[in-house]
Amino acid sequence: MNGKRLNPHISIDCVLFGFDFEKLHVLLIDRGRYHSDFLHESIQYALPGDLIYMVEDLDEGAMRILKDLTGLHNIFMEQFGAFGNPNRMNSEADQRWLRSIRSEPEERVVTIGYFSLVKMTDYVPVASSFAKSAVWVPVNEVTELAFDHNELLEKALGSLREHMQTRPIGFNLLPPKFTLGQLQKLYEAIHDREIDKRNFRRKIMKLGIVKELEEKQKGVAHKPARFFSFDKGRYEELLEEGFQNFKL
Amino acid sequence: MNGKRLNPHISIDCVLFGFDFEKLHVLLIDRGRYHSDFLHESIQYALPGDLIYMVEDLDEGAMRILKDLTGLHNIFMEQFGAFGNPNRMNSEADQRWLRSIRSEPEERVVTIGYFSLVKMTDYVPVASSFAKSAVWVPVNEVTELAFDHNELLEKALGSLREHMQTRPIGFNLLPPKFTLGQLQKLYEAIHDREIDKRNFRRKIMKLGIVKELEEKQKGVAHKPARFFSFDKGRYEELLEEGFQNFKL
DNA sequence: CCAAAAGTGTTGAAGTTACACCCATGC
DNA sequence: GCATGGGTGTAACTTCAACACTTTTGG
């Protein structure tokens, strides 16, 4: 029975994206606060990640890490690359941290990156969670991360953008009911550019992957918007027809 | 000095694509012919690959493998995924082969897949090369491969197709001078569908990433076609403008 | 009444598809 | 002279980009 032994050579790092109807966020682990008393540098963040188990598939490992961290499962995840620069963990601060959490801190580790899309409301980090201290940070406010994690984040973002062109995965970042304005903001946040409202709505409606609901917004200081939900059936129909153009 | 020690946990497998003006090919290693006397099954092929060195970046490793196998360097390569199913090497035949070539055949190995584009004329496998016995096989005639290599090949092909939509990497499969007919055949081979000749030519010419040469074909039993060459300067200009649509 | 986002059509330009015939060459 | 692939234009259709005003609500 070695199912639970760690494989000290291979890790998985997860880039969890979230959306608050304004900006695209990424979930980071604060590694400065509870280790390393003589880190007087400013707090440094890292992507959540872990070594894989000896007997565990990569996809499984990624889902385990996400589950352990957030309690969520059955979440959209996608591998976006492997990173194995032999010096990727060699900085002073990285080594110090590794010595505090790994039994073989010197070991070279190749990491596999996964990104996943999480409804931010489904996971609200608890301020004083004792095990990990996680926090949602707007992607465009991320500063220097541990290891090669800035590179991972860049790649993850690029991969997310590419994926969005061929599958409407963005819906994973929204609650079951959403307005077209919110959907548009999501696309704008991910692609970091403005989109024409009328053109956007026309395109989405033509695709037909969205169902109009009866319900409308309440308590907003403007004309209340209609809610929509993602039409999974219609989406799968489109896929079967070989359709795969969700460009906006 | 441990630069040359092998890392028994991580390997790289290379999917080398080639094009003979007719079909898309992939370079496979025949592992049945020189090991394993008691393999009376039919010959089985595998993708070329190797463990990485202890101190070696993944991209470096991929280039090393390609160089060792073909003598080629400075070749287009692109990572397309990591594969770590714990059972990926557990079949009878795979284990038998591993025992003959690895010092730790039981070790679990995660592999990183790279695909690369090679001018078939630049590498003609020698029939009796003693070290390896490699062979170009048309992609759509590939049968059962070792390990999870069929899966790798599928992924590589998908990744190649995707990449072709945003960068004109296909030129790496052609000689410096080529005809538009050959270029079209390349696109047809990779995407596995027919393309209208006139529309294809119009689109390519509009892009302007191809330069007309004076020279024409000779000795062909039909109207000789004009040669073209890839216009790298123009291509880089396009990239700077943010252009990235090479759909056909 | 003011601010804020919702909702709604038209037009011109660009891009895409489908389609058929003559040309130059080797054998 | 015939088989082979090279080379060429047009018309219908679809998609895309740009653009401005009225509506409904809360405060």
Coordinates of C-alpha atoms (C1' of nucleotides) in Angstrom, one line a residue:
Chain A
M1 CA 0.0 0.0 0.0
N2 CA 1.9 3.0 -1.2
G3 CA -1.0 5.0 -2.6
K4 CA -0.4 7.8 -0.3
R5 CA 3.4 8.2 -0.6
L6 CA 4.4 11.4 -2.3
N7 CA 6.3 11.4 -5.5
P8 CA 9.1 14.0 -4.8
H9 CA 9.8 14.6 -8.4
I10 CA 6.6 15.8 -9.8
S11 CA 4.2 18.5 -8.6
I12 CA 1.0 20.1 -9.8
D13 CA 0.3 23.8 -9.6
C14 CA -3.2 25.1 -10.0
V15 CA -4.2 28.5 -11.4
L16 CA -7.8 29.0 -10.1
F17 CA -9.6 31.8 -11.9
G18 CA -12.5 33.5 -10.4
F19 CA -14.8 36.4 -11.5
D20 CA -16.6 38.9 -9.4
F21 CA -18.5 40.7 -12.2
E22 CA -15.7 43.2 -12.4
K23 CA -12.3 41.7 -12.7
L24 CA -10.7 38.3 -13.4
H25 CA -9.1 37.0 -10.2
V26 CA -6.6 34.3 -9.3
L27 CA -6.4 32.4 -6.1
L28 CA -3.0 32.7 -4.4
I29 CA -1.5 31.2 -1.3
D30 CA 0.2 33.6 1.1
R31 CA 3.4 31.8 2.1
G32 CA 5.0 34.7 4.0
R33 CA 2.7 34.9 6.9
Y34 CA 3.1 31.6 8.7
H35 CA 6.6 30.3 7.8
S36 CA 10.0 31.9 7.9
D37 CA 10.3 34.3 10.8
F38 CA 13.2 36.1 9.2
L39 CA 11.4 36.9 6.0
H40 CA 11.2 40.7 6.4
E41 CA 10.6 41.1 2.7
S42 CA 7.1 41.9 1.9
I43 CA 4.6 39.0 1.8
Q44 CA 5.1 36.7 -1.2
Y45 CA 2.4 34.7 -2.9
A46 CA 2.4 31.4 -4.7
L47 CA 0.1 29.4 -6.7
P48 CA -1.5 26.5 -4.8
G49 CA 0.2 23.3 -5.6
D50 CA 1.6 20.0 -4.2
L51 CA 3.6 17.0 -5.1
I52 CA 1.6 14.2 -6.6
Y53 CA 1.2 10.8 -5.0
M54 CA 3.1 7.8 -6.2
V55 CA 0.0 6.3 -7.6
E56 CA -2.2 9.1 -9.0
D57 CA -3.0 10.4 -12.4
L58 CA -2.1 14.0 -13.2
D59 CA -5.8 15.0 -13.6
E60 CA -6.6 13.3 -10.4
G61 CA -3.9 15.1 -8.6
A62 CA -5.0 18.4 -9.9
M63 CA -8.6 17.7 -8.7
R64 CA -7.3 16.6 -5.3
I65 CA -5.4 19.8 -4.8
L66 CA -8.3 21.9 -5.7
K67 CA -10.6 19.8 -3.5
D68 CA -8.2 20.0 -0.5
L69 CA -7.9 23.7 -0.8
T70 CA -11.4 24.8 -1.5
G71 CA -13.6 21.8 -0.8
L72 CA -14.9 22.0 -4.4
H73 CA -15.0 19.1 -6.8
N74 CA -16.4 18.5 -10.2
I75 CA -14.8 21.7 -11.4
F76 CA -13.6 22.6 -14.9
M77 CA -9.9 22.0 -15.1
E78 CA -7.4 21.9 -18.0
Q79 CA -3.8 21.2 -18.2
F80 CA -1.8 24.0 -19.8
G81 CA 1.8 23.0 -19.6
A82 CA 4.8 21.4 -17.9
F83 CA 7.6 23.5 -16.4
G84 CA 11.0 22.0 -15.6
N85 CA 13.6 24.6 -15.6
P86 CA 16.3 23.1 -13.4
N87 CA 16.7 26.4 -11.5
R88 CA 13.0 27.1 -11.1
M89 CA 13.2 26.6 -7.3
N90 CA 16.7 28.0 -6.6
S91 CA 16.0 31.4 -5.3
E92 CA 16.9 32.1 -1.6
A93 CA 13.4 32.6 -0.5
D94 CA 12.1 29.6 -2.4
Q95 CA 14.7 27.4 -0.8
R96 CA 14.0 28.7 2.6
W97 CA 10.3 27.9 2.2
L98 CA 10.9 24.5 0.7
R99 CA 13.0 23.5 3.7
S100 CA 10.1 24.3 5.9
I101 CA 7.6 22.2 4.0
R102 CA 9.4 19.4 2.1
S103 CA 11.3 16.4 3.3
E104 CA 13.6 16.6 0.3
P105 CA 13.8 20.3 -0.4
E106 CA 16.8 20.0 -2.7
E107 CA 15.1 17.6 -5.1
R108 CA 14.5 18.9 -8.6
V109 CA 10.8 19.1 -9.3
V110 CA 9.0 19.3 -12.6
T111 CA 5.6 20.8 -12.3
I112 CA 2.5 20.4 -14.4
G113 CA 0.2 23.4 -14.6
Y114 CA -3.6 23.2 -14.5
F115 CA -6.0 26.1 -14.7
S116 CA -9.5 25.9 -13.4
L117 CA -12.6 28.1 -13.4
V118 CA -14.4 28.6 -10.1
K119 CA -17.4 30.6 -9.2
M120 CA -16.0 33.1 -6.7
T121 CA -19.1 32.8 -4.5
D122 CA -18.5 29.0 -4.2
Y123 CA -15.2 29.6 -2.5
V124 CA -14.7 32.5 -0.1
P125 CA -11.3 32.1 1.6
V126 CA -11.7 32.3 5.4
A127 CA -9.5 35.1 6.7
S128 CA -7.9 33.0 9.4
S129 CA -8.0 29.5 7.9
F130 CA -5.2 27.9 9.8
A131 CA -4.0 25.4 7.3
K132 CA -3.5 27.8 4.3
S133 CA -4.1 31.4 3.9
A134 CA -5.6 31.9 0.4
V135 CA -6.7 35.1 -1.2
W136 CA -8.3 36.1 -4.4
V137 CA -6.2 38.7 -6.3
P138 CA -7.1 40.5 -9.4
V139 CA -5.0 39.1 -12.2
N140 CA -3.7 42.5 -13.3
E141 CA -2.6 43.3 -9.8
V142 CA -0.4 40.3 -9.3
T143 CA 3.2 41.1 -8.4
E144 CA 6.2 38.8 -8.0
L145 CA 5.2 35.2 -7.2
A146 CA 7.3 32.3 -5.9
F147 CA 9.2 30.0 -8.2
D148 CA 8.3 30.4 -11.8
H149 CA 4.7 31.1 -10.9
N150 CA 4.5 34.3 -12.8
E151 CA 5.4 32.4 -15.9
L152 CA 2.8 29.8 -15.1
L153 CA 0.1 32.4 -14.6
E154 CA 0.9 34.0 -18.0
K155 CA 0.7 30.7 -19.7
A156 CA -2.5 29.8 -17.9
L157 CA -4.1 33.0 -18.9
G158 CA -3.0 32.5 -22.5
S159 CA -4.4 29.0 -22.5
L160 CA -7.7 30.2 -21.0
R161 CA -8.0 32.8 -23.7
E162 CA -7.4 30.3 -26.4
H163 CA -9.8 27.8 -25.0
M164 CA -12.5 30.5 -24.9
Q165 CA -12.3 30.7 -28.6
T166 CA -13.4 27.2 -29.2
R167 CA -15.6 26.3 -26.2
P168 CA -17.8 28.6 -24.1
I169 CA -16.0 27.5 -20.9
G170 CA -16.4 31.0 -19.4
F171 CA -19.8 30.0 -18.1
N172 CA -18.0 28.1 -15.4
L173 CA -17.1 31.4 -13.9
L174 CA -20.7 32.6 -13.6
P175 CA -23.5 31.7 -11.3
P176 CA -26.4 29.6 -12.8
K177 CA -28.4 32.8 -13.5
F178 CA -26.6 35.8 -15.0
T179 CA -27.4 38.8 -17.1
L180 CA -26.0 39.5 -20.5
G181 CA -24.2 42.5 -19.1
Q182 CA -22.4 40.2 -16.7
L183 CA -21.5 37.8 -19.4
Q184 CA -20.1 40.6 -21.5
K185 CA -18.0 41.9 -18.6
L186 CA -16.6 38.4 -18.2
Y187 CA -15.5 38.3 -21.8
E188 CA -14.1 41.8 -21.5
A189 CA -12.2 40.9 -18.3
I190 CA -10.6 37.8 -19.8
H191 CA -9.7 39.3 -23.1
D192 CA -8.9 42.7 -21.6
R193 CA -10.7 44.8 -24.2
E194 CA -14.0 46.4 -24.7
I195 CA -16.7 44.8 -26.7
D196 CA -19.6 46.5 -28.4
K197 CA -22.8 45.7 -26.5
R198 CA -25.1 45.3 -29.4
N199 CA -22.8 43.1 -31.4
F200 CA -22.0 41.0 -28.4
R201 CA -25.7 40.4 -27.6
R202 CA -26.5 39.6 -31.2
K203 CA -23.7 37.0 -31.4
I204 CA -24.6 35.3 -28.1
M205 CA -28.2 35.1 -29.0
K206 CA -27.5 33.7 -32.5
L207 CA -25.4 31.0 -30.9
G208 CA -28.4 30.0 -28.8
I209 CA -26.3 28.7 -26.0
V210 CA -28.1 30.8 -23.5
K211 CA -31.7 30.5 -22.3
E212 CA -33.9 33.5 -21.4
L213 CA -35.4 33.2 -17.9
E214 CA -38.6 34.9 -16.6
E215 CA -36.8 36.4 -13.7
K216 CA -35.2 39.9 -13.6
Q217 CA -32.8 41.7 -11.4
K218 CA -34.2 43.4 -8.4
G219 CA -33.0 46.3 -6.3
V220 CA -30.7 47.8 -8.9
A221 CA -30.5 51.5 -9.5
H222 CA -31.3 51.1 -13.2
K223 CA -33.5 49.3 -15.5
P224 CA -33.4 45.7 -14.2
A225 CA -31.8 43.2 -16.5
R226 CA -33.3 39.9 -17.5
F227 CA -31.5 36.7 -16.2
F228 CA -30.3 34.0 -18.5
S229 CA -28.9 30.5 -17.9
F230 CA -26.4 28.5 -19.9
D231 CA -28.1 26.0 -22.3
K232 CA -26.0 23.0 -22.0
G233 CA -28.1 20.9 -24.2
R234 CA -27.9 23.4 -27.1
Y235 CA -24.2 23.6 -26.5
E236 CA -23.7 19.9 -26.9
E237 CA -25.8 19.9 -30.0
L238 CA -23.5 22.5 -31.5
L239 CA -20.5 20.4 -30.7
E240 CA -21.9 17.4 -32.4
E241 CA -22.5 19.5 -35.5
G242 CA -18.7 20.2 -35.3
F243 CA -19.3 23.8 -34.4
Q244 CA -16.5 25.3 -32.5
N245 CA -16.3 29.0 -33.0
F246 CA -17.1 31.0 -29.9
K247 CA -15.0 34.0 -30.8
L248 CA -16.1 37.4 -29.5
Chain B
M1 CA 29.3 17.0 -12.0
N2 CA 26.0 15.4 -12.4
G3 CA 24.9 17.0 -15.6
K4 CA 24.8 13.7 -17.4
R5 CA 23.0 11.6 -14.8
L6 CA 19.5 10.6 -16.0
N7 CA 16.4 11.6 -14.1
P8 CA 14.5 8.3 -13.9
H9 CA 11.2 10.0 -13.2
I10 CA 10.6 12.2 -16.2
S11 CA 10.9 11.5 -19.9
I12 CA 10.3 13.4 -23.1
D13 CA 8.6 11.9 -26.1
C14 CA 8.8 13.5 -29.5
V15 CA 6.3 13.4 -32.2
L16 CA 8.2 14.3 -35.4
F17 CA 6.0 15.2 -38.2
G18 CA 7.2 15.1 -41.8
F19 CA 5.6 15.7 -45.2
D20 CA 6.4 14.1 -48.5
F21 CA 4.0 16.3 -50.7
E22 CA 1.4 13.6 -50.3
K23 CA 0.7 12.6 -46.7
L24 CA 1.6 13.7 -43.2
H25 CA 4.1 11.3 -41.7
V26 CA 5.3 10.6 -38.2
L27 CA 8.7 9.2 -37.2
L28 CA 8.5 6.0 -35.2
I29 CA 11.1 3.8 -33.6
D30 CA 10.8 0.1 -34.3
R31 CA 11.4 -1.5 -30.9
G32 CA 10.7 -5.1 -32.0
R33 CA 13.6 -5.7 -34.2
Y34 CA 16.7 -5.5 -32.0
H35 CA 15.5 -6.3 -28.4
S36 CA 13.4 -9.0 -27.0
D37 CA 14.0 -12.3 -28.8
F38 CA 10.8 -13.8 -27.5
L39 CA 8.6 -11.1 -28.9
H40 CA 6.9 -13.1 -31.6
E41 CA 4.1 -10.6 -31.8
S42 CA 4.2 -8.4 -34.8
I43 CA 6.7 -5.5 -34.7
Q44 CA 5.6 -2.7 -32.4
Y45 CA 6.5 0.9 -32.8
A46 CA 7.0 3.7 -30.4
L47 CA 7.6 7.4 -30.4
P48 CA 11.2 8.4 -30.0
G49 CA 11.9 9.5 -26.4
D50 CA 14.2 9.4 -23.5
L51 CA 14.6 10.2 -19.8
I52 CA 15.8 13.7 -19.2
Y53 CA 19.0 14.5 -17.5
M54 CA 19.2 15.6 -13.9
V55 CA 20.2 19.1 -15.0
E56 CA 18.4 19.9 -18.2
D57 CA 15.5 22.0 -19.1
L58 CA 12.5 20.3 -20.8
D59 CA 12.9 22.2 -24.1
E60 CA 16.6 21.4 -24.1
G61 CA 15.9 17.7 -23.5
A62 CA 13.5 17.7 -26.4
M63 CA 16.0 19.2 -28.7
R64 CA 18.7 16.8 -27.5
I65 CA 16.5 13.8 -28.3
L66 CA 15.7 15.2 -31.7
K67 CA 19.4 15.9 -32.3
D68 CA 20.6 12.5 -31.2
L69 CA 18.1 10.7 -33.3
T70 CA 18.3 12.7 -36.5
G71 CA 21.3 14.9 -36.3
L72 CA 19.0 17.9 -36.8
H73 CA 19.0 21.0 -34.6
N74 CA 17.3 24.4 -34.7
I75 CA 14.1 22.7 -35.5
F76 CA 10.6 23.9 -34.7
M77 CA 9.4 22.2 -31.5
E78 CA 6.4 22.8 -29.3
Q79 CA 5.3 21.2 -26.0
F80 CA 1.8 19.7 -26.2
G81 CA 1.1 18.1 -22.9
A82 CA 2.2 16.0 -19.9
F83 CA 1.1 12.4 -19.5
G84 CA 1.2 10.6 -16.2
N85 CA -1.2 7.8 -16.0
P86 CA 0.3 5.6 -13.3
N87 CA -0.3 2.5 -15.5
R88 CA 0.9 4.0 -18.7
M89 CA 3.9 1.5 -18.9
N90 CA 2.4 -1.5 -17.3
S91 CA 1.6 -3.7 -20.3
E92 CA 3.5 -7.0 -20.7
A93 CA 5.4 -5.9 -23.8
D94 CA 6.2 -2.5 -22.4
Q95 CA 7.7 -3.9 -19.2
R96 CA 9.7 -6.4 -21.2
W97 CA 11.1 -3.7 -23.3
L98 CA 11.8 -1.4 -20.3
R99 CA 13.8 -4.1 -18.6
S100 CA 16.1 -4.3 -21.6
I101 CA 16.8 -0.6 -21.7
R102 CA 16.4 1.0 -18.3
S103 CA 18.2 0.5 -15.1
E104 CA 15.1 1.2 -13.1
P105 CA 12.3 -0.3 -15.3
E106 CA 9.7 -0.3 -12.5
E107 CA 10.0 3.4 -11.8
R108 CA 6.9 5.4 -12.6
V109 CA 7.6 7.9 -15.3
V110 CA 5.7 11.0 -16.3
T111 CA 6.4 12.0 -19.8
I112 CA 6.2 15.4 -21.5
G113 CA 5.2 15.4 -25.2
Y114 CA 6.8 17.6 -27.8
F115 CA 5.9 17.7 -31.4
S116 CA 8.2 19.0 -34.1
L117 CA 8.2 19.7 -37.8
V118 CA 10.9 18.3 -39.9
K119 CA 11.6 18.4 -43.6
M120 CA 11.5 14.8 -44.6
T121 CA 14.3 15.3 -47.0
D122 CA 16.5 16.5 -44.1
Y123 CA 16.2 13.2 -42.4
V124 CA 16.1 10.0 -44.3
P125 CA 16.4 7.1 -41.8
V126 CA 19.1 4.7 -42.8
A127 CA 17.7 1.2 -43.2
S128 CA 20.3 -0.5 -41.0
S129 CA 21.2 2.3 -38.6
F130 CA 22.5 0.1 -35.8
A131 CA 21.6 2.3 -32.8
K132 CA 17.9 2.9 -33.6
S133 CA 15.8 1.8 -36.4
A134 CA 13.5 4.7 -37.3
V135 CA 10.9 4.9 -40.0
W136 CA 8.5 7.4 -41.4
V137 CA 4.9 6.2 -41.2
P138 CA 1.9 8.0 -42.7
V139 CA -0.1 9.3 -39.7
N140 CA -3.3 7.7 -40.9
E141 CA -1.7 4.2 -41.2
V142 CA -0.3 4.2 -37.6
T143 CA -1.5 1.1 -35.7
E144 CA -1.0 0.2 -32.0
L145 CA 2.0 1.9 -30.5
A146 CA 3.9 1.3 -27.2
F147 CA 2.8 2.8 -23.9
D148 CA 0.3 5.6 -24.3
H149 CA 1.8 6.7 -27.5
N150 CA -1.3 6.5 -29.5
E151 CA -2.8 9.0 -27.1
L152 CA 0.3 11.2 -27.4
L153 CA 0.1 11.1 -31.2
E154 CA -3.6 12.2 -31.2
K155 CA -2.9 15.1 -28.8
A156 CA 0.1 16.1 -30.9
L157 CA -1.9 16.2 -34.0
G158 CA -4.6 18.2 -32.4
S159 CA -2.1 20.6 -31.1
L160 CA -0.5 20.9 -34.5
R161 CA -3.8 21.7 -36.1
E162 CA -4.6 24.4 -33.5
H163 CA -1.2 26.0 -33.9
M164 CA -1.6 26.1 -37.6
Q165 CA -4.6 28.4 -37.1
T166 CA -2.6 31.1 -35.4
R167 CA 0.9 30.8 -36.9
P168 CA 2.0 29.5 -40.3
I169 CA 4.2 26.9 -38.8
G170 CA 3.5 24.5 -41.7
F171 CA 6.3 26.1 -43.7
N172 CA 8.7 24.1 -41.5
L173 CA 7.6 21.0 -43.2
L174 CA 8.4 22.3 -46.7
P175 CA 11.7 22.9 -48.5
P176 CA 12.8 26.5 -49.0
K177 CA 11.2 26.5 -52.4
F178 CA 7.8 25.1 -52.9
T179 CA 4.8 25.4 -55.2
L180 CA 1.4 26.6 -54.1
G181 CA 0.1 23.2 -55.0
Q182 CA 2.5 21.6 -52.5
L183 CA 1.5 24.1 -49.8
Q184 CA -2.1 23.3 -50.4
K185 CA -1.5 19.6 -50.2
L186 CA 0.2 20.2 -46.9
Y187 CA -2.8 22.0 -45.5
E188 CA -5.1 19.3 -46.8
A189 CA -2.9 16.5 -45.3
I190 CA -2.8 18.1 -41.9
H191 CA -6.5 19.1 -41.7
D192 CA -7.6 16.0 -43.6
R193 CA -10.0 17.8 -45.9
E194 CA -10.0 19.2 -49.4
I195 CA -9.6 22.9 -50.0
D196 CA -10.7 24.9 -53.0
K197 CA -7.7 25.7 -55.1
R198 CA -8.7 29.2 -56.1
N199 CA -9.8 30.3 -52.6
F200 CA -6.7 28.8 -51.1
R201 CA -4.4 30.7 -53.5
R202 CA -6.2 34.0 -53.0
K203 CA -6.0 33.7 -49.3
I204 CA -2.3 32.9 -49.2
M205 CA -1.5 35.7 -51.6
K206 CA -3.5 38.2 -49.6
L207 CA -1.6 37.3 -46.5
G208 CA 1.6 38.0 -48.3
I209 CA 3.7 35.6 -46.3
V210 CA 5.0 34.0 -49.5
K211 CA 7.4 35.4 -52.0
E212 CA 7.1 34.6 -55.7
L213 CA 10.4 33.3 -57.2
E214 CA 11.6 33.4 -60.8
E215 CA 12.2 29.7 -60.9
K216 CA 9.7 27.2 -62.1
Q217 CA 9.4 23.4 -61.9
K218 CA 11.2 21.3 -64.5
G219 CA 10.7 17.9 -65.8
V220 CA 7.1 17.5 -64.7
A221 CA 4.4 16.1 -67.0
H222 CA 2.2 19.1 -66.8
K223 CA 2.4 22.9 -66.9
P224 CA 5.4 23.7 -64.6
A225 CA 4.5 25.5 -61.4
R226 CA 6.1 28.6 -60.1
F227 CA 8.2 28.3 -56.9
F228 CA 7.6 30.4 -53.9
S229 CA 9.5 30.9 -50.6
F230 CA 8.3 31.8 -47.2
D231 CA 8.6 35.5 -46.4
K232 CA 9.7 35.5 -42.9
G233 CA 10.1 39.3 -42.7
R234 CA 6.5 39.8 -43.8
Y235 CA 5.4 37.2 -41.3
E236 CA 7.1 38.9 -38.4
E237 CA 5.6 42.2 -39.6
L238 CA 2.2 40.7 -39.4
L239 CA 2.8 39.3 -35.9
E240 CA 3.8 42.8 -34.7
E241 CA 0.6 44.2 -36.0
G242 CA -1.1 41.6 -33.7
F243 CA -2.3 39.6 -36.7
Q244 CA -2.8 35.9 -35.9
N245 CA -5.3 34.4 -38.2
F246 CA -3.9 31.8 -40.6
K247 CA -7.1 29.8 -40.9
L248 CA -7.7 27.9 -44.1
Chain C
dC1 C1' -34.6 64.9 -11.8
dC2 C1' -30.4 62.5 -12.1
dA3 C1' -27.3 58.6 -12.7
dA4 C1' -26.8 54.1 -14.3
dA5 C1' -27.1 50.1 -17.0
dA6 C1' -30.7 47.7 -20.2
dG7 C1' -32.2 47.1 -24.4
dT8 C1' -32.7 47.6 -29.4
dG9 C1' -31.5 48.0 -35.9
dT10 C1' -29.2 49.5 -39.8
dT11 C1' -25.6 50.0 -42.9
dG12 C1' -21.2 49.4 -45.4
dA13 C1' -17.1 46.6 -45.6
dA14 C1' -14.8 42.5 -45.5
dG15 C1' -14.6 37.8 -45.8
dT16 C1' -16.2 33.3 -47.3
dT17 C1' -18.0 29.8 -50.5
dA18 C1' -19.0 27.7 -54.8
dC19 C1' -18.0 27.0 -59.3
dA20 C1' -15.4 25.9 -64.9
dC21 C1' -12.3 26.5 -68.3
dC22 C1' -7.8 27.0 -70.8
dC23 C1' -2.6 26.3 -70.4
dA24 C1' 2.0 24.1 -70.6
dT25 C1' 4.4 20.1 -70.3
dG26 C1' 6.1 14.9 -70.8
dC27 C1' 5.1 10.8 -72.7
Chain D
dG1 C1' -3.2 13.6 -78.5
dC2 C1' -3.9 12.7 -73.9
dA3 C1' -3.2 12.9 -69.1
dT4 C1' -1.7 15.8 -65.5
dG5 C1' -1.7 19.5 -62.5
dG6 C1' -1.2 25.0 -63.0
dG7 C1' -3.4 29.0 -63.2
dT8 C1' -7.3 32.4 -63.2
dG9 C1' -12.5 35.7 -61.9
dT10 C1' -17.1 36.4 -60.4
dA11 C1' -21.4 36.4 -57.9
dA12 C1' -24.2 35.2 -53.8
dC13 C1' -24.0 35.0 -49.2
dT14 C1' -22.5 35.6 -44.5
dT15 C1' -20.1 37.8 -41.0
dC16 C1' -18.3 41.8 -38.8
dA17 C1' -17.7 46.6 -37.1
dA18 C1' -19.4 50.9 -36.2
dC19 C1' -22.7 53.7 -34.3
dA20 C1' -27.1 56.6 -30.7
dC21 C1' -31.1 56.8 -28.5
dT22 C1' -35.1 55.3 -25.3
dT23 C1' -36.3 52.7 -21.1
dT24 C1' -36.6 51.5 -16.3
dT25 C1' -35.2 51.7 -11.9
dG26 C1' -33.2 53.6 -7.1
dG27 C1' -31.8 57.3 -4.7

